[in-house]
């Protein structure tokens, strides 16, 4: 049985403490960071050992959006420009941007799968209001319609590689200026403004989205709690009004924006009780141990169904077979040509 806790591991190889933690029945997923990568062979060995501990259904995830949030950047991984560059391409060539978005999703997902990684927490659906430093060029565009259409193509490319997706950060982190890693952001706008603009991609994308990560942002016109701890946002708005049917991940419970919920156990319990399927705890093994010891959770048919939806589809290629694939070579060429143009534009 797998559970709702998502945690990380200490380095490029598993320690004895990592192995013991990963065997805990409440663990359902592992998230990797740049510190877990030293070489392609090492990464493949690490992911193989993680999967061997609990079987392939124990998922391995990573934040691999492109730009400054891309954990593995050295060859054979393709460097992906920030998503704002894709939005700028849209402004010049709508259909060309759609093609590049699908190719980008495919390249990103297929390269990760070739190294044993099952899920990327992408795409970002936040709008570029020009206010949030932590979002910034991670956002595709200011226009929610453009964000939705480009995100749909990114998700399509990921699906072609057999990978699920995760839209973030519901209902939107683009307006709130503070960084939830270090502060407690607040978005004071009216409910109608947030739902009509920032949250619109979650409604428009519908069943395209396999999972969603809410923001550690307080929207006081709706609830005093950050969205990831709010039944109003998760159950009433996301699942009820937007019709979302996939899994919900909390953002990292060790971030400052989660402190409003209390210690890590209280925060994890509040996230699960609010409707999150998974609770993330990163960069703090002691806090992960506390959460595993204190969280109260019972599996359900809905959880099993949502977990199954996140499983990769089809056999993962090895990198040699992937590199020989005509589809991969063409998609990668699309990305590299776009990256070259994006760099020239910045220059």
PDB file of C-alpha atoms in Angstrom, residues 22 103 283:
ATOM      1  CA  UNK A  22      10.871   5.224   1.925  1.00  0.00           C
ATOM      2  CA  UNK A 103       7.504  19.365 -28.546  1.00  0.00           C
ATOM      3  CA  UNK A 283      14.556  19.526   2.468  1.00  0.00           C
TER       4      UNK A 283
END
